[in-house]
PDB file of C-alpha atoms in Angstrom:
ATOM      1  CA  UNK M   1     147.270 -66.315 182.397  1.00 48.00           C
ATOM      2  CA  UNK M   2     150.853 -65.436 180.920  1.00 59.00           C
ATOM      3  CA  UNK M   3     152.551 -65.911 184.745  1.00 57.00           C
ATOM      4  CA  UNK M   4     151.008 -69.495 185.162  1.00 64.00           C
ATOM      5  CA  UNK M   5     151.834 -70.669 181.638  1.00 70.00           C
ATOM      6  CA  UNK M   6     155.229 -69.126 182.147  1.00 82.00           C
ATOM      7  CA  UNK M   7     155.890 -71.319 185.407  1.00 85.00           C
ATOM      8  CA  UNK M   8     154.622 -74.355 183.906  1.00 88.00           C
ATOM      9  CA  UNK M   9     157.199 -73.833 180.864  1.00 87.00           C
ATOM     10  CA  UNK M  10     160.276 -73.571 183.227  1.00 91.00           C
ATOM     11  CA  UNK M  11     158.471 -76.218 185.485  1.00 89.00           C
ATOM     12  CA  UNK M  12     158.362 -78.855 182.565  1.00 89.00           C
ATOM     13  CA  UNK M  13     162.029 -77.869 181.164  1.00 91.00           C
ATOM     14  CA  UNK M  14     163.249 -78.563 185.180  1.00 92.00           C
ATOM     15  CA  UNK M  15     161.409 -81.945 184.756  1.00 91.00           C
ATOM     16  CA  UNK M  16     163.031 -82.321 180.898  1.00 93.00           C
ATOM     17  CA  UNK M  17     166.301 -81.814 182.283  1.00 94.00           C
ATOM     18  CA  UNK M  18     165.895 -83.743 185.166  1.00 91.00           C
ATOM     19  CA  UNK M  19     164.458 -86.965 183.265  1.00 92.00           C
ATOM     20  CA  UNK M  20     167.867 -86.875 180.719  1.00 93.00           C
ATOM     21  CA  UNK M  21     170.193 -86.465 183.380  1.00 91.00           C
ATOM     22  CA  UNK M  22     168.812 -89.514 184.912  1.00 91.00           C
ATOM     23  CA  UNK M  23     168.556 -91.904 181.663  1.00 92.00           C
ATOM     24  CA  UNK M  24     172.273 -90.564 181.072  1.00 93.00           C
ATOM     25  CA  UNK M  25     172.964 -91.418 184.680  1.00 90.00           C
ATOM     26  CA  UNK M  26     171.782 -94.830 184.686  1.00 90.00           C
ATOM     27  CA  UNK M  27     173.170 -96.013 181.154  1.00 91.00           C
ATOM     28  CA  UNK M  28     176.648 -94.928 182.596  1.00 91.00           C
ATOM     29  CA  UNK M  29     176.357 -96.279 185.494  1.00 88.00           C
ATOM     30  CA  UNK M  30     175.540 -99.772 183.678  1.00 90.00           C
ATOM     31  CA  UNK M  31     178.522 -99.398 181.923  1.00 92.00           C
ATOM     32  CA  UNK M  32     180.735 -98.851 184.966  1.00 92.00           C
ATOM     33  CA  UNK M  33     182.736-101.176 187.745  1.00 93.00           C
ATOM     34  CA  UNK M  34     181.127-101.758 191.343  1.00 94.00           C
ATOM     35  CA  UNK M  35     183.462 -99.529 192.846  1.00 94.00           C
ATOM     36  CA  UNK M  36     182.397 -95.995 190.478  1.00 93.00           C
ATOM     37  CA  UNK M  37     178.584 -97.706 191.562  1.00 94.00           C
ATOM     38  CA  UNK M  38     179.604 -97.316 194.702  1.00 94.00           C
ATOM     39  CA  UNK M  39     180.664 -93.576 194.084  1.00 94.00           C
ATOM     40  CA  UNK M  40     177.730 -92.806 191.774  1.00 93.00           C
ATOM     41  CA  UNK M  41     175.133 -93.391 194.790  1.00 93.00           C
ATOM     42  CA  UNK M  42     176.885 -91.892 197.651  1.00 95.00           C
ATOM     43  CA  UNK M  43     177.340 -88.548 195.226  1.00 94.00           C
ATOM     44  CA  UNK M  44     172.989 -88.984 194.471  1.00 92.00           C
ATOM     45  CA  UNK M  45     172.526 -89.675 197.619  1.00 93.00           C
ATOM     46  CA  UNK M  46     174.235 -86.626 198.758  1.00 95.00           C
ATOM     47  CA  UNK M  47     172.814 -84.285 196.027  1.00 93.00           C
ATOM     48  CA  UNK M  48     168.857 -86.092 196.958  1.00 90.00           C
ATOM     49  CA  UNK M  49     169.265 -85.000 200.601  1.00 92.00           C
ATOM     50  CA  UNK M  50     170.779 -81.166 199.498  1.00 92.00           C
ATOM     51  CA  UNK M  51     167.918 -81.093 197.213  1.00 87.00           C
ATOM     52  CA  UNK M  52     165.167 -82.863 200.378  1.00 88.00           C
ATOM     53  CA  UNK M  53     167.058 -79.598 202.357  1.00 89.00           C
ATOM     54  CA  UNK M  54     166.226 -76.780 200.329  1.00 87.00           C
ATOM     55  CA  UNK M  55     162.494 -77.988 199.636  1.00 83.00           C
ATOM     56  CA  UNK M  56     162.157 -78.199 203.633  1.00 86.00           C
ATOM     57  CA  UNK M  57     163.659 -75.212 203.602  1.00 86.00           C
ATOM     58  CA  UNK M  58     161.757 -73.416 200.837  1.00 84.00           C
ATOM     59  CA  UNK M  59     158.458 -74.901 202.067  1.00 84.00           C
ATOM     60  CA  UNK M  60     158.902 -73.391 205.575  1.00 85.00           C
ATOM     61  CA  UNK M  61     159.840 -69.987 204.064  1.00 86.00           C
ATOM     62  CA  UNK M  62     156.709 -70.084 202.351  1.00 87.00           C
ATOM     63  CA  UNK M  63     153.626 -67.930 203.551  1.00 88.00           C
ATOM     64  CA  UNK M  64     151.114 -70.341 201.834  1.00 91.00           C
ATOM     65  CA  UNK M  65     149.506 -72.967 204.151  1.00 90.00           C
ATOM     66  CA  UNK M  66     149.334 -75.098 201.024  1.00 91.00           C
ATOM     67  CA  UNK M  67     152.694 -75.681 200.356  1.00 89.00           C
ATOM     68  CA  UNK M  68     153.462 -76.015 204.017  1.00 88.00           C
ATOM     69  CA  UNK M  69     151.031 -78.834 203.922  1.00 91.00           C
ATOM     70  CA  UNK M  70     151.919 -80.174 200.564  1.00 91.00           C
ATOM     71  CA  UNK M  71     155.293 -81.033 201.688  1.00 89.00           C
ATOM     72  CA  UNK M  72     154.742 -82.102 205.005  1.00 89.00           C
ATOM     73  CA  UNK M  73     152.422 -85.012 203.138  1.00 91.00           C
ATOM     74  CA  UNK M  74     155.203 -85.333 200.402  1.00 90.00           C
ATOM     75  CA  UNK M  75     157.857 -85.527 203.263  1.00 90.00           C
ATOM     76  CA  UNK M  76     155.825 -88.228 204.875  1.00 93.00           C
ATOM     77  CA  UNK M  77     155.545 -90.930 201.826  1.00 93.00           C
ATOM     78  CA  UNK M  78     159.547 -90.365 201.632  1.00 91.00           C
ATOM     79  CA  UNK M  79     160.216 -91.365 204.949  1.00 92.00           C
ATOM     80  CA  UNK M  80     157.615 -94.363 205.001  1.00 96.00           C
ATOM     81  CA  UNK M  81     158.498 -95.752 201.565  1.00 95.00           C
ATOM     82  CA  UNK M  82     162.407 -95.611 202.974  1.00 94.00           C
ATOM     83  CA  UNK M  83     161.289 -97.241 206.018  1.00 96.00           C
ATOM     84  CA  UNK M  84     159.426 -99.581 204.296  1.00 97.00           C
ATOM     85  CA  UNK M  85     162.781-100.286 201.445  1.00 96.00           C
ATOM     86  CA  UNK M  86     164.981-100.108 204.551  1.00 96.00           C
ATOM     87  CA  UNK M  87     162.471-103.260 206.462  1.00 97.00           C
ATOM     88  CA  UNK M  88     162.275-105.331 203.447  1.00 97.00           C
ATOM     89  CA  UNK M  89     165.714-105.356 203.011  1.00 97.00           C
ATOM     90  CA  UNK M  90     166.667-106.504 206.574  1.00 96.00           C
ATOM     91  CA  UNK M  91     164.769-109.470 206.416  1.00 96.00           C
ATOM     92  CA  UNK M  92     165.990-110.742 203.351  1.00 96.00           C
ATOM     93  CA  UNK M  93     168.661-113.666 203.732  1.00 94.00           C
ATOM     94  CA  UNK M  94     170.370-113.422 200.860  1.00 97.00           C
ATOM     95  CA  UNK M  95     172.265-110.512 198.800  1.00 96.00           C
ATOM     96  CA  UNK M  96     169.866-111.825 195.677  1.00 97.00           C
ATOM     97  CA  UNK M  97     167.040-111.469 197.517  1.00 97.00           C
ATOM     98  CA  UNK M  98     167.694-107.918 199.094  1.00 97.00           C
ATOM     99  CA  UNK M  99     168.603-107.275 194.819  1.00 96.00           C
ATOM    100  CA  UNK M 100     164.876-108.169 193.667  1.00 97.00           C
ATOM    101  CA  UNK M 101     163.654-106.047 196.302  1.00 97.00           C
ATOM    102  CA  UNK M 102     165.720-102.768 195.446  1.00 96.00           C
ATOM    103  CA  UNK M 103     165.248-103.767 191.655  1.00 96.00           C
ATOM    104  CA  UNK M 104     161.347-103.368 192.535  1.00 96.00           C
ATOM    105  CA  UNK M 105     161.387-100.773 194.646  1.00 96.00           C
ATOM    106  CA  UNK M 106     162.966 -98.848 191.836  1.00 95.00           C
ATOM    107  CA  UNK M 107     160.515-100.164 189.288  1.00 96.00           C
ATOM    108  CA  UNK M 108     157.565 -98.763 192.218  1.00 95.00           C
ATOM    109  CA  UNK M 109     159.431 -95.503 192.260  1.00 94.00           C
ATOM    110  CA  UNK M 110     159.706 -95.057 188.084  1.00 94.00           C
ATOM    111  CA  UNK M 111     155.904 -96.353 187.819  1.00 95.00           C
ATOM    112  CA  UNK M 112     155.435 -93.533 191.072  1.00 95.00           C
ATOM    113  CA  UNK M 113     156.902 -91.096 188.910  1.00 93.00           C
ATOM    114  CA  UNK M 114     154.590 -91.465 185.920  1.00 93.00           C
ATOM    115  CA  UNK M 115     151.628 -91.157 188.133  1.00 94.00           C
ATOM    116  CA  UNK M 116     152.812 -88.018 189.678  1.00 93.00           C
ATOM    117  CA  UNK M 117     153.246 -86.649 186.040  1.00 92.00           C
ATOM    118  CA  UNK M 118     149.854 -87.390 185.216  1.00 93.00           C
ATOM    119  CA  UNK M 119     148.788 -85.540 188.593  1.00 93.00           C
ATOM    120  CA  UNK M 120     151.184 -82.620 187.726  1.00 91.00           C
ATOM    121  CA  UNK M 121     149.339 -82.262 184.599  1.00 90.00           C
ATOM    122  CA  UNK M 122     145.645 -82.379 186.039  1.00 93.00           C
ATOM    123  CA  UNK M 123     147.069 -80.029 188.232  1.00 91.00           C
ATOM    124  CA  UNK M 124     148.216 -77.726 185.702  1.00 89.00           C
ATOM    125  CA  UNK M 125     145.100 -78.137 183.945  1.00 90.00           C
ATOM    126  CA  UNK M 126     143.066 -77.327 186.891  1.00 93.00           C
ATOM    127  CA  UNK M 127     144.924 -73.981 187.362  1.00 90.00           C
ATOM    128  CA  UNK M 128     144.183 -72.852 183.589  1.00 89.00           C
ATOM    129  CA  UNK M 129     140.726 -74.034 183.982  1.00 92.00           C
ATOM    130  CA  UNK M 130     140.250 -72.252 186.948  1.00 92.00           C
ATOM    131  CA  UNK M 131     142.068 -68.704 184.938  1.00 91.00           C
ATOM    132  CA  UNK M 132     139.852 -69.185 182.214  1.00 92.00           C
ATOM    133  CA  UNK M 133     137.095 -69.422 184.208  1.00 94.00           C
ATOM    134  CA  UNK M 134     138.136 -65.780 186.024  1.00 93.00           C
ATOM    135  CA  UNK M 135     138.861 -64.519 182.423  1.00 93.00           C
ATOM    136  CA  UNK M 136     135.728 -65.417 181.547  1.00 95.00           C
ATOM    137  CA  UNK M 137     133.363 -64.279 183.828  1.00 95.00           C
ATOM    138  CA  UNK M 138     135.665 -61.014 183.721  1.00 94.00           C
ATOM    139  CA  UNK M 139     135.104 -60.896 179.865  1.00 93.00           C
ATOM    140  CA  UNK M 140     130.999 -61.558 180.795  1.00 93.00           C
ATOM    141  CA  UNK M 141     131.543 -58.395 183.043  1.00 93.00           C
ATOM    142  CA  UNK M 142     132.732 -56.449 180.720  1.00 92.00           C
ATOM    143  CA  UNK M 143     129.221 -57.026 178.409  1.00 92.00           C
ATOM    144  CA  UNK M 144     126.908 -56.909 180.826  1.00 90.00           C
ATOM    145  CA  UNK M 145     128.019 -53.627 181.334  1.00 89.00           C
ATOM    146  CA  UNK M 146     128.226 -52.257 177.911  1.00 89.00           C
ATOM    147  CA  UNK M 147     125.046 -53.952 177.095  1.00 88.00           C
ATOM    148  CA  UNK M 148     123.294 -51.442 179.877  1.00 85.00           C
ATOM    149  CA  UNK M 149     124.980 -48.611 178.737  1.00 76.00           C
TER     150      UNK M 149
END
């Protein structure tokens, strides 16, 4: 069990790291002028797709199945929910309009976020439930078999 608990550890410290750089991120950038805006999103924007890159790239490297399909799924809600962002703001009229819609887009994305947390953690929960389980029945093993000695 030491392995899985070890992964989740660095797993949830990635996350921890990743959730302050982002509050840090956008307080700045409230702070700042349009044109360092401006900057700020091309440079995410270019770091999102590196990062989009390397999990394509890790996920077709991989010899499980399941991550193959895991991130063909995840790679498919990406591009529709861009598609469907991208839509929504073409048909808006006016510059306030096309704001409210990336204004709830983000707010979809942030609430998206906390759900995939909570599935993270059944997840993780699942997997330790499921090493128990092989502990246990190991353990049982173990006493059945000194028991008929």
């Amino acid at each position: 069990m030491k392995l899985s608990e070890e992964i989740f550890a660095i797993k949830l410290y990635e996350l921890e790291q990743q959730f302050g750089k982002l509050q840090s991120q956008l307080y700045i950038c409230q702070q700042q002028d349009h044109s360092k805006i401006k900057q700020q999103l091309r440079n995410i924007t270019d770091e999102y797709l590196e990062n989009e890159l390397l999990l394509k790239k890790s996920a077709a490297g991989s010899r499980s199945s399941t991550v193959t399909l895991l991130a063909e799924a995840q790679e498919e809600y990406l591009r529709k929910t861009r598609t469907i962002l991208n839509q929504q703001l073409a048909k808006q009229k006016t510059l306030e309009e096309q704001a409210e819609i990336a204004a709830l887009y983000a707010e979809y994305a942030i609430d998206f976020a906390i759900h995939s947390m909570k599935n993270a953690l059944i997840a993780a929960l699942k997997a330790i439930d499921i090493q128990m389980e092989i502990e246990e029945s190991i353990l049982n093993q173990q006493i059945e078999r000194e028991e008929l000695k």
